[in-house]
PDB file of C-alpha atoms in Angstrom:
ATOM      1  CA  ASP X  22     -14.754  -4.019   2.599  1.00 90.00           C
ATOM      2  CA  ILE X  23     -12.866  -4.654   5.765  1.00 95.00           C
ATOM      3  CA  VAL X  24     -12.480  -1.322   7.726  1.00 97.00           C
ATOM      4  CA  MET X  25      -9.146  -0.831   9.535  1.00 98.00           C
ATOM      5  CA  THR X  26      -9.090   1.522  12.413  1.00 98.00           C
ATOM      6  CA  GLN X  27      -5.721   2.855  13.784  1.00 98.00           C
ATOM      7  CA  THR X  28      -5.056   4.550  17.147  1.00 97.00           C
ATOM      8  CA  PRO X  29      -3.748   6.948  18.042  1.00 98.00           C
ATOM      9  CA  PRO X  30      -3.811   9.280  14.979  1.00 98.00           C
ATOM     10  CA  SER X  31      -0.854  11.158  16.374  1.00 98.00           C
ATOM     11  CA  LEU X  32       1.961   9.861  18.505  1.00 98.00           C
ATOM     12  CA  PRO X  33       4.611  12.197  20.014  1.00 98.00           C
ATOM     13  CA  VAL X  34       7.506  10.163  21.284  1.00 98.00           C
ATOM     14  CA  THR X  35      10.805  11.059  23.028  1.00 97.00           C
ATOM     15  CA  LEU X  36      13.932   9.805  21.352  1.00 97.00           C
ATOM     16  CA  GLY X  37      14.999   6.431  22.762  1.00 97.00           C
ATOM     17  CA  GLN X  38      11.566   5.758  24.171  1.00 98.00           C
ATOM     18  CA  PRO X  39       9.198   2.936  23.053  1.00 98.00           C
ATOM     19  CA  ALA X  40       6.133   3.576  20.785  1.00 98.00           C
ATOM     20  CA  SER X  41       3.087   1.541  20.173  1.00 98.00           C
ATOM     21  CA  ILE X  42       0.387   1.725  17.486  1.00 98.00           C
ATOM     22  CA  SER X  43      -2.834  -0.164  17.461  1.00 98.00           C
ATOM     23  CA  CYS X  44      -4.873  -1.412  14.506  1.00 98.00           C
ATOM     24  CA  ARG X  45      -8.298  -2.987  14.698  1.00 98.00           C
ATOM     25  CA  SER X  46     -10.150  -4.635  11.823  1.00 98.00           C
ATOM     26  CA  SER X  47     -13.984  -4.693  11.417  1.00 98.00           C
ATOM     27  CA  GLN X  48     -13.847  -8.471  10.937  1.00 98.00           C
ATOM     28  CA  SER X  49     -11.385 -11.244  11.549  1.00 98.00           C
ATOM     29  CA  LEU X  50      -8.328 -11.230   9.346  1.00 97.00           C
ATOM     30  CA  VAL X  51      -7.767 -15.010   9.524  1.00 97.00           C
ATOM     31  CA  HIS X  52      -7.701 -16.337   6.026  1.00 95.00           C
ATOM     32  CA  SER X  53      -9.237 -19.673   5.131  1.00 94.00           C
ATOM     33  CA  ASN X  54      -5.762 -21.108   4.936  1.00 94.00           C
ATOM     34  CA  GLY X  55      -5.190 -20.202   8.573  1.00 94.00           C
ATOM     35  CA  ASN X  56      -2.793 -17.272   7.942  1.00 95.00           C
ATOM     36  CA  THR X  57      -3.560 -13.638   8.902  1.00 96.00           C
ATOM     37  CA  TYR X  58      -2.328 -11.171   6.291  1.00 96.00           C
ATOM     38  CA  LEU X  59      -1.814  -8.052   8.251  1.00 97.00           C
ATOM     39  CA  SER X  60       1.054  -5.748   7.342  1.00 97.00           C
ATOM     40  CA  TRP X  61       2.563  -2.530   8.667  1.00 98.00           C
ATOM     41  CA  LEU X  62       3.868   0.123   6.354  1.00 98.00           C
ATOM     42  CA  GLN X  63       6.083   3.170   7.084  1.00 98.00           C
ATOM     43  CA  GLN X  64       5.848   6.360   5.072  1.00 97.00           C
ATOM     44  CA  ARG X  65       8.606   8.817   5.759  1.00 97.00           C
ATOM     45  CA  PRO X  66       7.919  12.435   4.722  1.00 95.00           C
ATOM     46  CA  GLY X  67       8.020  12.803   0.996  1.00 93.00           C
ATOM     47  CA  GLN X  68       8.565   9.163   0.417  1.00 96.00           C
ATOM     48  CA  PRO X  69       6.443   6.196  -0.739  1.00 96.00           C
ATOM     49  CA  PRO X  70       5.317   3.604   1.724  1.00 97.00           C
ATOM     50  CA  ARG X  71       7.672   0.890   2.754  1.00 97.00           C
ATOM     51  CA  LEU X  72       6.822  -2.585   4.032  1.00 96.00           C
ATOM     52  CA  LEU X  73       7.979  -3.131   7.573  1.00 97.00           C
ATOM     53  CA  ILE X  74       6.070  -6.137   8.828  1.00 97.00           C
ATOM     54  CA  TYR X  75       3.930  -8.832   7.128  1.00 96.00           C
ATOM     55  CA  LYS X  76       1.735 -11.582   8.382  1.00 96.00           C
ATOM     56  CA  ILE X  77       1.428  -9.870  11.796  1.00 97.00           C
ATOM     57  CA  SER X  78       4.956 -10.247  13.059  1.00 97.00           C
ATOM     58  CA  ASN X  79       7.447 -10.940  10.268  1.00 96.00           C
ATOM     59  CA  ARG X  80       9.949  -8.239   9.614  1.00 96.00           C
ATOM     60  CA  PHE X  81      10.592  -7.520   5.945  1.00 94.00           C
ATOM     61  CA  SER X  82      14.138  -7.611   4.564  1.00 93.00           C
ATOM     62  CA  GLY X  83      16.353  -4.848   6.000  1.00 95.00           C
ATOM     63  CA  VAL X  84      13.918  -3.781   8.648  1.00 97.00           C
ATOM     64  CA  PRO X  85      15.565  -3.033  11.999  1.00 97.00           C
ATOM     65  CA  ASP X  86      14.789  -5.350  14.852  1.00 96.00           C
ATOM     66  CA  ARG X  87      13.441  -2.511  17.006  1.00 98.00           C
ATOM     67  CA  PHE X  88      10.260  -2.894  14.995  1.00 98.00           C
ATOM     68  CA  SER X  89       7.909  -5.711  16.058  1.00 98.00           C
ATOM     69  CA  GLY X  90       4.352  -6.697  15.370  1.00 98.00           C
ATOM     70  CA  SER X  91       1.875  -8.758  17.296  1.00 98.00           C
ATOM     71  CA  GLY X  92      -1.798  -9.531  17.592  1.00 98.00           C
ATOM     72  CA  ALA X  93      -4.420 -11.897  16.288  1.00 97.00           C
ATOM     73  CA  GLY X  94      -7.931 -11.962  14.875  1.00 96.00           C
ATOM     74  CA  THR X  95      -9.052  -8.338  14.777  1.00 98.00           C
ATOM     75  CA  ASP X  96      -6.536  -6.603  17.028  1.00 98.00           C
ATOM     76  CA  PHE X  97      -2.907  -5.842  16.121  1.00 98.00           C
ATOM     77  CA  THR X  98      -0.076  -3.769  17.416  1.00 98.00           C
ATOM     78  CA  LEU X  99       3.120  -2.356  16.024  1.00 98.00           C
ATOM     79  CA  GLN X 100       5.851  -1.597  18.523  1.00 98.00           C
ATOM     80  CA  ILE X 101       9.075   0.292  18.224  1.00 98.00           C
ATOM     81  CA  SER X 102      11.397  -0.522  21.131  1.00 98.00           C
ATOM     82  CA  ARG X 103      13.439   2.655  21.017  1.00 98.00           C
ATOM     83  CA  VAL X 104      12.380   5.388  18.711  1.00 98.00           C
ATOM     84  CA  GLU X 105      15.107   6.923  16.502  1.00 98.00           C
ATOM     85  CA  ALA X 106      14.886  10.173  14.509  1.00 97.00           C
ATOM     86  CA  GLU X 107      14.661   8.284  11.183  1.00 97.00           C
ATOM     87  CA  ASP X 108      11.382   6.733  12.436  1.00 98.00           C
ATOM     88  CA  VAL X 109       9.450   9.916  12.019  1.00 98.00           C
ATOM     89  CA  GLY X 110       6.612   9.438   9.507  1.00 98.00           C
ATOM     90  CA  ILE X 111       3.170   7.966   9.062  1.00 98.00           C
ATOM     91  CA  TYR X 112       2.509   4.295   9.849  1.00 98.00           C
ATOM     92  CA  TYR X 113      -0.230   2.409   8.187  1.00 98.00           C
ATOM     93  CA  CYS X 114      -1.772  -1.091   8.844  1.00 98.00           C
ATOM     94  CA  MET X 115      -2.930  -2.928   5.764  1.00 97.00           C
ATOM     95  CA  GLN X 116      -4.955  -6.091   5.509  1.00 96.00           C
ATOM     96  CA  ALA X 117      -4.640  -8.449   2.453  1.00 93.00           C
ATOM     97  CA  THR X 118      -6.796 -11.239   3.652  1.00 93.00           C
ATOM     98  CA  GLN X 119      -9.579  -9.974   1.506  1.00 92.00           C
ATOM     99  CA  SER X 120      -9.391  -7.099  -1.027  1.00 90.00           C
ATOM    100  CA  PRO X 121      -6.719  -4.930   0.528  1.00 92.00           C
ATOM    101  CA  THR X 122      -7.600  -2.005   2.695  1.00 96.00           C
ATOM    102  CA  PHE X 123      -5.578   0.465   4.759  1.00 97.00           C
ATOM    103  CA  GLY X 124      -5.903   2.083   8.099  1.00 98.00           C
ATOM    104  CA  GLN X 125      -6.094   5.853   8.407  1.00 97.00           C
ATOM    105  CA  GLY X 126      -2.491   6.231   9.556  1.00 97.00           C
ATOM    106  CA  THR X 127      -0.665   7.120  12.738  1.00 98.00           C
ATOM    107  CA  LYS X 128       1.713  10.097  12.530  1.00 98.00           C
ATOM    108  CA  LEU X 129       4.762   9.558  14.669  1.00 98.00           C
ATOM    109  CA  GLU X 130       6.730  12.599  15.700  1.00 98.00           C
ATOM    110  CA  ILE X 131       9.573  13.303  18.049  1.00 97.00           C
ATOM    111  CA  LYS X 132       8.543  15.124  21.242  1.00 94.00           C
TER     112      LYS X 132
ATOM    113  CA  GLN K   9      16.296  -5.835  -6.958  1.00 94.00           C
ATOM    114  CA  ILE K  10      12.634  -4.894  -7.659  1.00 96.00           C
ATOM    115  CA  THR K  11      11.869  -1.419  -8.762  1.00 97.00           C
ATOM    116  CA  LEU K  12       8.782   0.180 -10.098  1.00 98.00           C
ATOM    117  CA  LYS K  13       8.228   3.667 -11.581  1.00 98.00           C
ATOM    118  CA  GLU K  14       4.992   5.435 -12.474  1.00 98.00           C
ATOM    119  CA  SER K  15       4.741   7.858 -15.256  1.00 98.00           C
ATOM    120  CA  GLY K  16       2.049  10.005 -16.884  1.00 97.00           C
ATOM    121  CA  PRO K  17       0.564  13.452 -16.918  1.00 98.00           C
ATOM    122  CA  THR K  18       0.792  15.652 -13.892  1.00 97.00           C
ATOM    123  CA  LEU K  19      -2.208  17.727 -14.794  1.00 98.00           C
ATOM    124  CA  VAL K  20      -5.515  16.655 -16.327  1.00 98.00           C
ATOM    125  CA  LYS K  21      -8.794  18.542 -16.764  1.00 98.00           C
ATOM    126  CA  PRO K  22     -12.042  17.498 -15.208  1.00 97.00           C
ATOM    127  CA  THR K  23     -13.959  14.810 -17.317  1.00 97.00           C
ATOM    128  CA  GLN K  24     -10.715  13.774 -19.076  1.00 98.00           C
ATOM    129  CA  THR K  25      -9.274  10.252 -18.840  1.00 98.00           C
ATOM    130  CA  LEU K  26      -6.144   9.607 -16.887  1.00 98.00           C
ATOM    131  CA  THR K  27      -3.597   7.127 -18.291  1.00 98.00           C
ATOM    132  CA  LEU K  28      -0.624   6.117 -16.088  1.00 98.00           C
ATOM    133  CA  THR K  29       2.105   3.572 -16.837  1.00 98.00           C
ATOM    134  CA  CYS K  30       4.008   1.483 -14.296  1.00 98.00           C
ATOM    135  CA  THR K  31       7.315   0.304 -15.553  1.00 97.00           C
ATOM    136  CA  PHE K  32       8.996  -2.351 -13.484  1.00 97.00           C
ATOM    137  CA  SER K  33      12.111  -4.440 -13.224  1.00 97.00           C
ATOM    138  CA  GLY K  34      13.394  -7.220 -11.147  1.00 96.00           C
ATOM    139  CA  PHE K  35      10.330  -9.488 -11.443  1.00 95.00           C
ATOM    140  CA  SER K  36       8.188 -11.027 -14.192  1.00 94.00           C
ATOM    141  CA  LEU K  37       4.426 -10.586 -14.405  1.00 94.00           C
ATOM    142  CA  SER K  38       4.369 -14.149 -15.735  1.00 92.00           C
ATOM    143  CA  THR K  39       5.415 -15.568 -12.317  1.00 93.00           C
ATOM    144  CA  SER K  40       2.679 -17.292 -10.447  1.00 93.00           C
ATOM    145  CA  GLY K  41       1.338 -15.307  -7.445  1.00 92.00           C
ATOM    146  CA  VAL K  42       2.691 -12.009  -8.697  1.00 95.00           C
ATOM    147  CA  GLY K  43       0.662  -8.939  -9.551  1.00 96.00           C
ATOM    148  CA  VAL K  44       0.991  -5.145 -10.028  1.00 97.00           C
ATOM    149  CA  ALA K  45      -1.208  -3.014  -7.811  1.00 97.00           C
ATOM    150  CA  TRP K  46      -2.296   0.540  -8.010  1.00 98.00           C
ATOM    151  CA  ILE K  47      -2.872   2.646  -4.844  1.00 98.00           C
ATOM    152  CA  ARG K  48      -3.443   6.332  -4.538  1.00 98.00           C
ATOM    153  CA  GLN K  49      -3.081   8.909  -1.847  1.00 97.00           C
ATOM    154  CA  PRO K  50      -4.800  12.297  -1.858  1.00 97.00           C
ATOM    155  CA  PRO K  51      -2.792  15.131  -0.369  1.00 96.00           C
ATOM    156  CA  GLY K  52      -2.532  14.734   3.395  1.00 93.00           C
ATOM    157  CA  LYS K  53      -4.855  11.649   3.423  1.00 95.00           C
ATOM    158  CA  ALA K  54      -4.550   7.916   3.731  1.00 94.00           C
ATOM    159  CA  LEU K  55      -3.837   5.256   1.115  1.00 96.00           C
ATOM    160  CA  GLU K  56      -6.672   3.950  -1.023  1.00 97.00           C
ATOM    161  CA  TRP K  57      -6.408   0.614  -2.945  1.00 96.00           C
ATOM    162  CA  LEU K  58      -7.471   0.922  -6.562  1.00 97.00           C
ATOM    163  CA  THR K  59      -6.808  -2.207  -8.571  1.00 97.00           C
ATOM    164  CA  VAL K  60      -4.503  -5.092  -9.239  1.00 96.00           C
ATOM    165  CA  ILE K  61      -3.642  -7.205 -12.288  1.00 96.00           C
ATOM    166  CA  TYR K  62      -2.244 -10.646 -11.647  1.00 95.00           C
ATOM    167  CA  TRP K  63       0.240 -12.892 -13.510  1.00 94.00           C
ATOM    168  CA  ASN K  64      -2.672 -14.997 -15.014  1.00 93.00           C
ATOM    169  CA  GLY K  65      -4.550 -11.899 -16.343  1.00 93.00           C
ATOM    170  CA  ASP K  66      -7.027 -11.738 -13.447  1.00 95.00           C
ATOM    171  CA  LYS K  67      -7.986  -8.294 -12.455  1.00 96.00           C
ATOM    172  CA  ARG K  68      -9.595  -6.888  -9.281  1.00 94.00           C
ATOM    173  CA  TYR K  69     -11.056  -3.399  -8.852  1.00 95.00           C
ATOM    174  CA  SER K  70     -12.065  -1.217  -5.973  1.00 93.00           C
ATOM    175  CA  PRO K  71     -15.938  -1.347  -5.806  1.00 90.00           C
ATOM    176  CA  SER K  72     -16.177   2.367  -5.498  1.00 91.00           C
ATOM    177  CA  LEU K  73     -14.217   2.987  -8.714  1.00 95.00           C
ATOM    178  CA  ARG K  74     -14.953  -0.192 -10.610  1.00 94.00           C
ATOM    179  CA  ASN K  75     -16.953   1.598 -13.424  1.00 96.00           C
ATOM    180  CA  ARG K  76     -14.124   4.151 -14.056  1.00 97.00           C
ATOM    181  CA  LEU K  77     -11.017   1.992 -13.716  1.00 97.00           C
ATOM    182  CA  THR K  78      -9.244  -0.238 -16.191  1.00 98.00           C
ATOM    183  CA  VAL K  79      -5.910  -1.988 -15.658  1.00 97.00           C
ATOM    184  CA  THR K  80      -4.046  -3.751 -18.406  1.00 97.00           C
ATOM    185  CA  LYS K  81      -0.698  -5.240 -19.205  1.00 94.00           C
ATOM    186  CA  GLY K  82       1.285  -2.805 -21.391  1.00 89.00           C
ATOM    187  CA  THR K  83       2.725  -3.176 -24.815  1.00 86.00           C
ATOM    188  CA  PHE K  84       6.030  -4.243 -23.208  1.00 88.00           C
ATOM    189  CA  GLU K  85       6.375  -7.121 -20.751  1.00 89.00           C
ATOM    190  CA  ASP K  86       7.636  -4.843 -17.993  1.00 95.00           C
ATOM    191  CA  GLN K  87       4.621  -2.370 -18.063  1.00 97.00           C
ATOM    192  CA  VAL K  88       1.175  -2.112 -16.621  1.00 98.00           C
ATOM    193  CA  VAL K  89      -1.307   0.618 -17.602  1.00 98.00           C
ATOM    194  CA  LEU K  90      -3.939   2.247 -15.428  1.00 98.00           C
ATOM    195  CA  THR K  91      -6.790   4.284 -16.875  1.00 98.00           C
ATOM    196  CA  LEU K  92      -9.329   6.273 -14.839  1.00 98.00           C
ATOM    197  CA  THR K  93     -12.089   7.980 -16.735  1.00 98.00           C
ATOM    198  CA  ASN K  94     -14.158  11.062 -16.018  1.00 98.00           C
ATOM    199  CA  MET K  95     -11.496  12.651 -13.781  1.00 98.00           C
ATOM    200  CA  ASP K  96     -12.701  15.006 -11.028  1.00 97.00           C
ATOM    201  CA  PRO K  97     -10.789  17.190  -8.643  1.00 97.00           C
ATOM    202  CA  VAL K  98     -11.292  14.670  -5.891  1.00 97.00           C
ATOM    203  CA  ASP K  99      -9.104  12.310  -7.940  1.00 98.00           C
ATOM    204  CA  THR K 100      -6.152  14.613  -7.221  1.00 98.00           C
ATOM    205  CA  ALA K 101      -3.598  12.376  -5.592  1.00 98.00           C
ATOM    206  CA  THR K 102      -0.268  10.684  -5.780  1.00 98.00           C
ATOM    207  CA  TYR K 103      -0.651   7.424  -7.599  1.00 98.00           C
ATOM    208  CA  PHE K 104       1.605   4.514  -6.663  1.00 98.00           C
ATOM    209  CA  CYS K 105       2.160   1.164  -8.339  1.00 98.00           C
ATOM    210  CA  GLY K 106       3.437  -1.713  -6.281  1.00 97.00           C
ATOM    211  CA  HIS K 107       4.729  -5.319  -6.524  1.00 97.00           C
ATOM    212  CA  ARG K 108       1.839  -7.471  -5.280  1.00 94.00           C
ATOM    213  CA  ARG K 109       2.555 -10.909  -4.207  1.00 90.00           C
ATOM    214  CA  GLU K 110       0.285 -13.744  -2.981  1.00 88.00           C
ATOM    215  CA  SER K 111       1.394 -17.017  -1.638  1.00 85.00           C
ATOM    216  CA  TYR K 112       0.768 -19.145   1.439  1.00 83.00           C
ATOM    217  CA  ASP K 113       3.461 -17.231   3.310  1.00 83.00           C
ATOM    218  CA  PHE K 114       2.834 -13.743   2.064  1.00 85.00           C
ATOM    219  CA  SER K 115       0.068 -11.512   0.755  1.00 86.00           C
ATOM    220  CA  GLY K 116       0.607  -7.761   0.486  1.00 89.00           C
ATOM    221  CA  VAL K 117       2.666  -5.215  -1.483  1.00 94.00           C
ATOM    222  CA  GLU K 118       6.303  -5.908  -1.063  1.00 94.00           C
ATOM    223  CA  VAL K 119       7.806  -2.912  -3.020  1.00 96.00           C
ATOM    224  CA  TRP K 120       6.303   0.392  -3.946  1.00 97.00           C
ATOM    225  CA  GLY K 121       7.125   2.835  -6.683  1.00 98.00           C
ATOM    226  CA  GLN K 122       8.000   6.484  -5.916  1.00 98.00           C
ATOM    227  CA  GLY K 123       4.568   7.626  -6.986  1.00 98.00           C
ATOM    228  CA  THR K 124       3.430  10.165  -9.470  1.00 98.00           C
ATOM    229  CA  THR K 125       1.334  13.239  -8.480  1.00 98.00           C
ATOM    230  CA  VAL K 126      -1.694  13.955 -10.589  1.00 98.00           C
ATOM    231  CA  THR K 127      -3.717  17.192 -10.225  1.00 98.00           C
ATOM    232  CA  VAL K 128      -7.151  17.552 -11.653  1.00 98.00           C
ATOM    233  CA  SER K 129      -7.992  21.156 -12.434  1.00 97.00           C
ATOM    234  CA  SER K 130      -9.440  23.222 -15.270  1.00 95.00           C
TER     235      SER K 130
END
């Protein structure tokens, strides 16, 4: 299995400030077709996960443009340009290049 | 609009078999590239991929749970059933089903159900 490692585990952020979460995979996530199937999920308190970003940098339907993704190979980043109160929750990276696996999560809280 | 909903017992005893049903709408499990996945989340812990069943009947299982898990299409076209045998307290978790899609432009879980919490206790 591909192991996904997220940092930091906890991220206190001031409202209106940017936030960044890193995700590293134990092996390259480049599929044989050339695509990289790395997604980011948001899980608000008491809610199921919600897809934010797919294929590294594509925002899913309805996701605000303050969320962006970047990276390649084994290193990926989720960025929030200006954190809002509704962004509180746990963020997971997920790879689906091979049998899917998830990172351990990053808990975003308001400072 | 795609929706999924998990249903089943909230409490099972150790050694019993858990059976959960995912009832979905807004998509067909006969469409190429589509699947229904099961993922679980122990209290306060991360997500764990369990299994997926695809439009063509293909099934994939988590290696660590392969000998205890079964996923099948349900009696009705809009249902998928998960069974997990020999339940243990460590299997206490919220179980989610999700709309899995695989294509050149996308591979992942697009939409998640609300989840159902299962506690294993005598």
